[in-house]
Amino acid sequence: EVEVEVNDSLMRFFDHCAKFVALVEENDAAMCQVNAFKEGPEMKKVLEKVASALCLPVEELNADLVQVAFLTCSYELAIKNVTSPWCSLFSEEDAKVLEYLNDLKQYWKRGYGYDINSRSSCVLFQDIFQHLDKAVEESKSSKPISSPLIVQVGHAETLQPLLALMGYFKDDEPLLANNYARQAQRKFRSGRIVPYAANLVFVLYHCDHMNASQEEYQVQLLLNEKLLSFHHSNETTSTYTDLKDYYKDILENCHFKEVCELPKVNVTAVDEL
């Protein structure tokens, strides 16, 4: 029997961050790029094509309805391995447009769009390193590792901000409503970063035969069972010391209450973000 602890303040940090909730989650203006793309030329072309296929006036469709049809197609294909009739409405280019629409939403709501998206995840980042620190301390003291495996279960909304906090999948140019063509080779593809059953694994190794003490403990990072390269070295293995040093500022300056506190003065949401 496994004891399970529900810790929403840790795994659903976004719900507990007043600044994120008010200025992003519940603020329609924060999704202006998403809404602009829905009305843009790429989506207009998809709407016209779908309306024609369904023999409907294009005025009876909008981007949200078309996205529902596309998601129905993708869900049935991914979950049931069934090609839904809805899939016949979309070409590969249409799918790319609808993928970008979803990526825009994830970028501005959970990714790099606003600093608060990722900064609110620092409590989870700290928690991960606290567990790793404890394992290192126990190992150095020749004690049994009290928790050789820590499993935290959350959502894509948990993982995407954390990866942004760590600097992964960041493009040189932000995702905008008017740069679809320029973002064809973008790094930020939410369907690949946080697909179904997405997972991020920190693996800590104790290496007995290293010459230097700082190399005794090393780390690998796997996203969806594939090794990630570390930013500071571009290697897939890092000493634990170097990794902590690279993220020193986040680990030492995570003040969730202050970060997530709503401004007391009257400023617009756009100014604050």
PDB file of C-alpha atoms in Angstrom, residues 80-273:
ATOM      1  CA  LYS A  80      -8.638   4.944 -29.493  1.00  0.00           C
ATOM      2  CA  ASN A  81      -6.416   4.762 -32.586  1.00  0.00           C
ATOM      3  CA  VAL A  82      -9.516   5.529 -34.606  1.00  0.00           C
ATOM      4  CA  THR A  83      -9.593   7.953 -37.513  1.00  0.00           C
ATOM      5  CA  SER A  84     -12.616  10.104 -36.813  1.00  0.00           C
ATOM      6  CA  PRO A  85     -14.731  11.409 -39.706  1.00  0.00           C
ATOM      7  CA  TRP A  86     -13.839  14.877 -38.401  1.00  0.00           C
ATOM      8  CA  CYS A  87     -10.240  14.283 -39.509  1.00  0.00           C
ATOM      9  CA  SER A  88     -11.330  14.385 -43.147  1.00  0.00           C
ATOM     10  CA  LEU A  89     -12.034  18.099 -42.764  1.00  0.00           C
ATOM     11  CA  PHE A  90      -8.395  19.003 -42.244  1.00  0.00           C
ATOM     12  CA  SER A  91      -5.279  18.921 -44.373  1.00  0.00           C
ATOM     13  CA  GLU A  92      -1.779  18.805 -42.907  1.00  0.00           C
ATOM     14  CA  GLU A  93      -1.472  22.565 -43.351  1.00  0.00           C
ATOM     15  CA  ASP A  94      -4.789  23.084 -41.535  1.00  0.00           C
ATOM     16  CA  ALA A  95      -3.475  20.942 -38.691  1.00  0.00           C
ATOM     17  CA  LYS A  96      -0.354  23.100 -38.460  1.00  0.00           C
ATOM     18  CA  VAL A  97      -2.495  26.229 -38.160  1.00  0.00           C
ATOM     19  CA  LEU A  98      -4.627  24.688 -35.410  1.00  0.00           C
ATOM     20  CA  GLU A  99      -1.512  23.407 -33.653  1.00  0.00           C
ATOM     21  CA  TYR A 100      -0.163  26.957 -33.634  1.00  0.00           C
ATOM     22  CA  LEU A 101      -3.430  28.234 -32.179  1.00  0.00           C
ATOM     23  CA  ASN A 102      -3.073  25.837 -29.259  1.00  0.00           C
ATOM     24  CA  ASP A 103       0.620  26.627 -28.868  1.00  0.00           C
ATOM     25  CA  LEU A 104      -0.208  30.336 -28.689  1.00  0.00           C
ATOM     26  CA  LYS A 105      -2.620  29.649 -25.834  1.00  0.00           C
ATOM     27  CA  GLN A 106      -0.099  27.528 -23.934  1.00  0.00           C
ATOM     28  CA  TYR A 107       2.693  30.035 -24.579  1.00  0.00           C
ATOM     29  CA  TRP A 108       0.751  32.987 -23.190  1.00  0.00           C
ATOM     30  CA  LYS A 109      -1.049  31.126 -20.413  1.00  0.00           C
ATOM     31  CA  ARG A 110       1.523  28.574 -19.203  1.00  0.00           C
ATOM     32  CA  GLY A 111       4.785  29.382 -20.928  1.00  0.00           C
ATOM     33  CA  TYR A 112       6.979  32.354 -21.730  1.00  0.00           C
ATOM     34  CA  GLY A 113       4.213  34.851 -22.493  1.00  0.00           C
ATOM     35  CA  TYR A 114       4.242  36.346 -18.992  1.00  0.00           C
ATOM     36  CA  ASP A 115       6.904  35.990 -16.306  1.00  0.00           C
ATOM     37  CA  ILE A 116       4.358  35.072 -13.641  1.00  0.00           C
ATOM     38  CA  ASN A 117       3.462  31.888 -15.553  1.00  0.00           C
ATOM     39  CA  SER A 118       6.820  30.293 -14.833  1.00  0.00           C
ATOM     40  CA  ARG A 119       7.850  32.204 -11.712  1.00  0.00           C
ATOM     41  CA  SER A 120       4.871  30.789  -9.819  1.00  0.00           C
ATOM     42  CA  SER A 121       6.302  27.275 -10.331  1.00  0.00           C
ATOM     43  CA  CYS A 122       9.470  28.013  -8.330  1.00  0.00           C
ATOM     44  CA  VAL A 123       7.968  26.350  -5.228  1.00  0.00           C
ATOM     45  CA  LEU A 124       7.820  23.050  -7.087  1.00  0.00           C
ATOM     46  CA  PHE A 125      11.334  23.540  -8.437  1.00  0.00           C
ATOM     47  CA  GLN A 126      12.617  24.159  -4.908  1.00  0.00           C
ATOM     48  CA  ASP A 127      10.788  21.098  -3.620  1.00  0.00           C
ATOM     49  CA  ILE A 128      12.475  18.862  -6.205  1.00  0.00           C
ATOM     50  CA  PHE A 129      15.924  20.068  -5.168  1.00  0.00           C
ATOM     51  CA  GLN A 130      15.110  19.715  -1.479  1.00  0.00           C
ATOM     52  CA  HIS A 131      14.460  16.010  -2.061  1.00  0.00           C
ATOM     53  CA  LEU A 132      17.688  15.705  -4.061  1.00  0.00           C
ATOM     54  CA  ASP A 133      19.622  17.535  -1.321  1.00  0.00           C
ATOM     55  CA  LYS A 134      18.264  15.163   1.294  1.00  0.00           C
ATOM     56  CA  ALA A 135      19.336  12.128  -0.753  1.00  0.00           C
ATOM     57  CA  VAL A 136      22.846  13.569  -1.149  1.00  0.00           C
ATOM     58  CA  GLU A 137      23.116  14.282   2.583  1.00  0.00           C
ATOM     59  CA  GLU A 138      21.985  10.778   3.510  1.00  0.00           C
ATOM     60  CA  SER A 139      24.385   9.249   0.996  1.00  0.00           C
ATOM     61  CA  LYS A 140      27.325  11.265   2.334  1.00  0.00           C
ATOM     62  CA  SER A 141      26.440  10.116   5.858  1.00  0.00           C
ATOM     63  CA  SER A 142      26.305   6.485   4.674  1.00  0.00           C
ATOM     64  CA  LYS A 143      22.650   6.339   5.678  1.00  0.00           C
ATOM     65  CA  PRO A 144      20.006   4.444   3.704  1.00  0.00           C
ATOM     66  CA  ILE A 145      18.214   6.752   1.291  1.00  0.00           C
ATOM     67  CA  SER A 146      14.884   7.328   3.036  1.00  0.00           C
ATOM     68  CA  SER A 147      13.046   8.195  -0.204  1.00  0.00           C
ATOM     69  CA  PRO A 148      14.825   6.596  -3.172  1.00  0.00           C
ATOM     70  CA  LEU A 149      11.853   7.467  -5.392  1.00  0.00           C
ATOM     71  CA  ILE A 150       9.631  10.540  -5.218  1.00  0.00           C
ATOM     72  CA  VAL A 151       6.575  10.617  -7.502  1.00  0.00           C
ATOM     73  CA  GLN A 152       4.623  13.850  -7.907  1.00  0.00           C
ATOM     74  CA  VAL A 153       1.474  13.718 -10.054  1.00  0.00           C
ATOM     75  CA  GLY A 154       0.145  16.840 -11.716  1.00  0.00           C
ATOM     76  CA  HIS A 155      -1.036  18.119 -15.072  1.00  0.00           C
ATOM     77  CA  ALA A 156       0.403  19.616 -18.235  1.00  0.00           C
ATOM     78  CA  GLU A 157      -0.423  22.941 -16.559  1.00  0.00           C
ATOM     79  CA  THR A 158       1.989  21.926 -13.797  1.00  0.00           C
ATOM     80  CA  LEU A 159       4.808  20.809 -16.048  1.00  0.00           C
ATOM     81  CA  GLN A 160       4.775  23.480 -18.758  1.00  0.00           C
ATOM     82  CA  PRO A 161       5.518  26.418 -16.395  1.00  0.00           C
ATOM     83  CA  LEU A 162       8.248  24.415 -14.668  1.00  0.00           C
ATOM     84  CA  LEU A 163      10.011  23.725 -17.974  1.00  0.00           C
ATOM     85  CA  ALA A 164       9.723  27.412 -18.857  1.00  0.00           C
ATOM     86  CA  LEU A 165      11.240  28.320 -15.492  1.00  0.00           C
ATOM     87  CA  MET A 166      14.181  26.067 -16.369  1.00  0.00           C
ATOM     88  CA  GLY A 167      14.551  27.764 -19.760  1.00  0.00           C
ATOM     89  CA  TYR A 168      13.573  24.876 -22.039  1.00  0.00           C
ATOM     90  CA  PHE A 169      11.962  25.275 -25.461  1.00  0.00           C
ATOM     91  CA  LYS A 170      12.376  29.047 -25.566  1.00  0.00           C
ATOM     92  CA  ASP A 171      12.422  30.650 -28.996  1.00  0.00           C
ATOM     93  CA  ASP A 172      14.389  33.770 -29.878  1.00  0.00           C
ATOM     94  CA  GLU A 173      11.174  35.439 -30.993  1.00  0.00           C
ATOM     95  CA  PRO A 174       7.940  35.260 -28.986  1.00  0.00           C
ATOM     96  CA  LEU A 175       4.938  33.474 -30.451  1.00  0.00           C
ATOM     97  CA  LEU A 176       2.605  36.134 -31.842  1.00  0.00           C
ATOM     98  CA  ALA A 177      -0.575  36.247 -33.878  1.00  0.00           C
ATOM     99  CA  ASN A 178       1.271  37.727 -36.864  1.00  0.00           C
ATOM    100  CA  ASN A 179       4.390  35.550 -37.058  1.00  0.00           C
ATOM    101  CA  TYR A 180       2.950  32.106 -37.825  1.00  0.00           C
ATOM    102  CA  ALA A 181       5.137  31.607 -40.904  1.00  0.00           C
ATOM    103  CA  ARG A 182       8.330  32.663 -39.102  1.00  0.00           C
ATOM    104  CA  GLN A 183       7.591  30.214 -36.280  1.00  0.00           C
ATOM    105  CA  ALA A 184       7.404  27.156 -38.526  1.00  0.00           C
ATOM    106  CA  GLN A 185      10.584  25.764 -36.912  1.00  0.00           C
ATOM    107  CA  ARG A 186       9.761  26.906 -33.371  1.00  0.00           C
ATOM    108  CA  LYS A 187      10.966  25.031 -30.304  1.00  0.00           C
ATOM    109  CA  PHE A 188       7.784  25.693 -28.345  1.00  0.00           C
ATOM    110  CA  ARG A 189       5.416  22.935 -29.466  1.00  0.00           C
ATOM    111  CA  SER A 190       3.163  22.070 -26.548  1.00  0.00           C
ATOM    112  CA  GLY A 191       1.954  18.830 -28.119  1.00  0.00           C
ATOM    113  CA  ARG A 192       5.513  17.511 -28.054  1.00  0.00           C
ATOM    114  CA  ILE A 193       6.523  19.072 -24.741  1.00  0.00           C
ATOM    115  CA  VAL A 194       3.487  17.982 -22.712  1.00  0.00           C
ATOM    116  CA  PRO A 195       1.699  15.196 -24.631  1.00  0.00           C
ATOM    117  CA  TYR A 196      -0.554  12.646 -22.944  1.00  0.00           C
ATOM    118  CA  ALA A 197       1.167  11.153 -19.879  1.00  0.00           C
ATOM    119  CA  ALA A 198       3.925  13.752 -20.040  1.00  0.00           C
ATOM    120  CA  ASN A 199       6.608  13.267 -17.412  1.00  0.00           C
ATOM    121  CA  LEU A 200       9.796  14.919 -16.178  1.00  0.00           C
ATOM    122  CA  VAL A 201      12.338  12.801 -14.297  1.00  0.00           C
ATOM    123  CA  PHE A 202      15.379  13.923 -12.303  1.00  0.00           C
ATOM    124  CA  VAL A 203      17.813  11.024 -11.827  1.00  0.00           C
ATOM    125  CA  LEU A 204      20.524  11.415  -9.187  1.00  0.00           C
ATOM    126  CA  TYR A 205      23.612   9.194  -9.422  1.00  0.00           C
ATOM    127  CA  HIS A 206      26.267   8.462  -6.814  1.00  0.00           C
ATOM    128  CA  CYS A 207      29.543   7.876  -8.651  1.00  0.00           C
ATOM    129  CA  ASP A 208      32.089   6.141  -6.383  1.00  0.00           C
ATOM    130  CA  HIS A 209      35.200   6.437  -8.499  1.00  0.00           C
ATOM    131  CA  MET A 210      35.279  10.118  -9.407  1.00  0.00           C
ATOM    132  CA  ASN A 211      38.531  11.986  -8.753  1.00  0.00           C
ATOM    133  CA  ALA A 212      36.939  15.211  -7.500  1.00  0.00           C
ATOM    134  CA  SER A 213      34.384  15.293  -4.710  1.00  0.00           C
ATOM    135  CA  GLN A 214      32.150  17.707  -6.620  1.00  0.00           C
ATOM    136  CA  GLU A 215      31.795  15.059  -9.347  1.00  0.00           C
ATOM    137  CA  GLU A 216      30.637  12.382  -6.923  1.00  0.00           C
ATOM    138  CA  TYR A 217      26.949  13.208  -7.446  1.00  0.00           C
ATOM    139  CA  GLN A 218      25.629  13.618 -10.961  1.00  0.00           C
ATOM    140  CA  VAL A 219      22.212  14.205 -12.510  1.00  0.00           C
ATOM    141  CA  GLN A 220      20.344  13.367 -15.671  1.00  0.00           C
ATOM    142  CA  LEU A 221      17.056  14.888 -16.786  1.00  0.00           C
ATOM    143  CA  LEU A 222      14.492  13.043 -18.884  1.00  0.00           C
ATOM    144  CA  LEU A 223      11.395  14.538 -20.489  1.00  0.00           C
ATOM    145  CA  ASN A 224       8.899  11.976 -21.737  1.00  0.00           C
ATOM    146  CA  GLU A 225      11.571   9.277 -21.346  1.00  0.00           C
ATOM    147  CA  LYS A 226      14.088  11.152 -23.506  1.00  0.00           C
ATOM    148  CA  LEU A 227      17.274  12.743 -22.184  1.00  0.00           C
ATOM    149  CA  LEU A 228      17.389  16.535 -22.097  1.00  0.00           C
ATOM    150  CA  SER A 229      20.630  18.445 -22.470  1.00  0.00           C
ATOM    151  CA  PHE A 230      21.479  20.874 -19.694  1.00  0.00           C
ATOM    152  CA  HIS A 231      21.703  24.543 -20.643  1.00  0.00           C
ATOM    153  CA  HIS A 232      24.951  25.227 -18.828  1.00  0.00           C
ATOM    154  CA  SER A 233      26.897  22.414 -20.488  1.00  0.00           C
ATOM    155  CA  ASN A 234      24.876  21.192 -23.474  1.00  0.00           C
ATOM    156  CA  GLU A 235      25.526  17.703 -22.098  1.00  0.00           C
ATOM    157  CA  THR A 236      22.991  15.124 -20.904  1.00  0.00           C
ATOM    158  CA  THR A 237      24.838  14.568 -17.612  1.00  0.00           C
ATOM    159  CA  SER A 238      25.759  17.262 -15.109  1.00  0.00           C
ATOM    160  CA  THR A 239      27.387  17.283 -11.718  1.00  0.00           C
ATOM    161  CA  TYR A 240      24.808  18.075  -9.073  1.00  0.00           C
ATOM    162  CA  THR A 241      27.002  20.960  -7.891  1.00  0.00           C
ATOM    163  CA  ASP A 242      27.066  22.585 -11.336  1.00  0.00           C
ATOM    164  CA  LEU A 243      23.318  22.148 -11.789  1.00  0.00           C
ATOM    165  CA  LYS A 244      22.546  23.796  -8.456  1.00  0.00           C
ATOM    166  CA  ASP A 245      24.955  26.599  -9.254  1.00  0.00           C
ATOM    167  CA  TYR A 246      23.290  27.229 -12.619  1.00  0.00           C
ATOM    168  CA  TYR A 247      19.862  27.534 -10.993  1.00  0.00           C
ATOM    169  CA  LYS A 248      21.168  29.239  -7.862  1.00  0.00           C
ATOM    170  CA  ASP A 249      19.118  32.388  -8.330  1.00  0.00           C
ATOM    171  CA  ILE A 250      15.821  30.488  -8.653  1.00  0.00           C
ATOM    172  CA  LEU A 251      16.610  28.191  -5.730  1.00  0.00           C
ATOM    173  CA  GLU A 252      17.624  31.019  -3.404  1.00  0.00           C
ATOM    174  CA  ASN A 253      15.155  33.681  -4.491  1.00  0.00           C
ATOM    175  CA  CYS A 254      11.836  31.885  -4.743  1.00  0.00           C
ATOM    176  CA  HIS A 255       9.481  34.016  -2.678  1.00  0.00           C
ATOM    177  CA  PHE A 256       6.108  32.667  -3.717  1.00  0.00           C
ATOM    178  CA  LYS A 257       4.032  34.981  -1.546  1.00  0.00           C
ATOM    179  CA  GLU A 258       5.762  38.113  -2.811  1.00  0.00           C
ATOM    180  CA  VAL A 259       5.865  36.908  -6.424  1.00  0.00           C
ATOM    181  CA  CYS A 260       2.161  36.063  -6.458  1.00  0.00           C
ATOM    182  CA  GLU A 261       0.897  39.021  -4.476  1.00  0.00           C
ATOM    183  CA  LEU A 262      -1.391  41.336  -6.407  1.00  0.00           C
ATOM    184  CA  PRO A 263      -0.147  44.911  -6.744  1.00  0.00           C
ATOM    185  CA  LYS A 264      -1.682  47.246  -4.178  1.00  0.00           C
ATOM    186  CA  VAL A 265      -1.589  50.300  -6.440  1.00  0.00           C
ATOM    187  CA  ASN A 266      -3.898  50.861  -9.382  1.00  0.00           C
ATOM    188  CA  VAL A 267      -2.071  49.620 -12.472  1.00  0.00           C
ATOM    189  CA  THR A 268      -3.461  47.990 -15.547  1.00  0.00           C
ATOM    190  CA  ALA A 269      -3.035  44.264 -16.041  1.00  0.00           C
ATOM    191  CA  VAL A 270      -0.906  44.879 -19.124  1.00  0.00           C
ATOM    192  CA  ASP A 271       1.436  47.228 -17.231  1.00  0.00           C
ATOM    193  CA  GLU A 272       1.847  44.743 -14.392  1.00  0.00           C
ATOM    194  CA  LEU A 273       2.528  41.807 -16.720  1.00  0.00           C
TER     195      LEU A 273
END
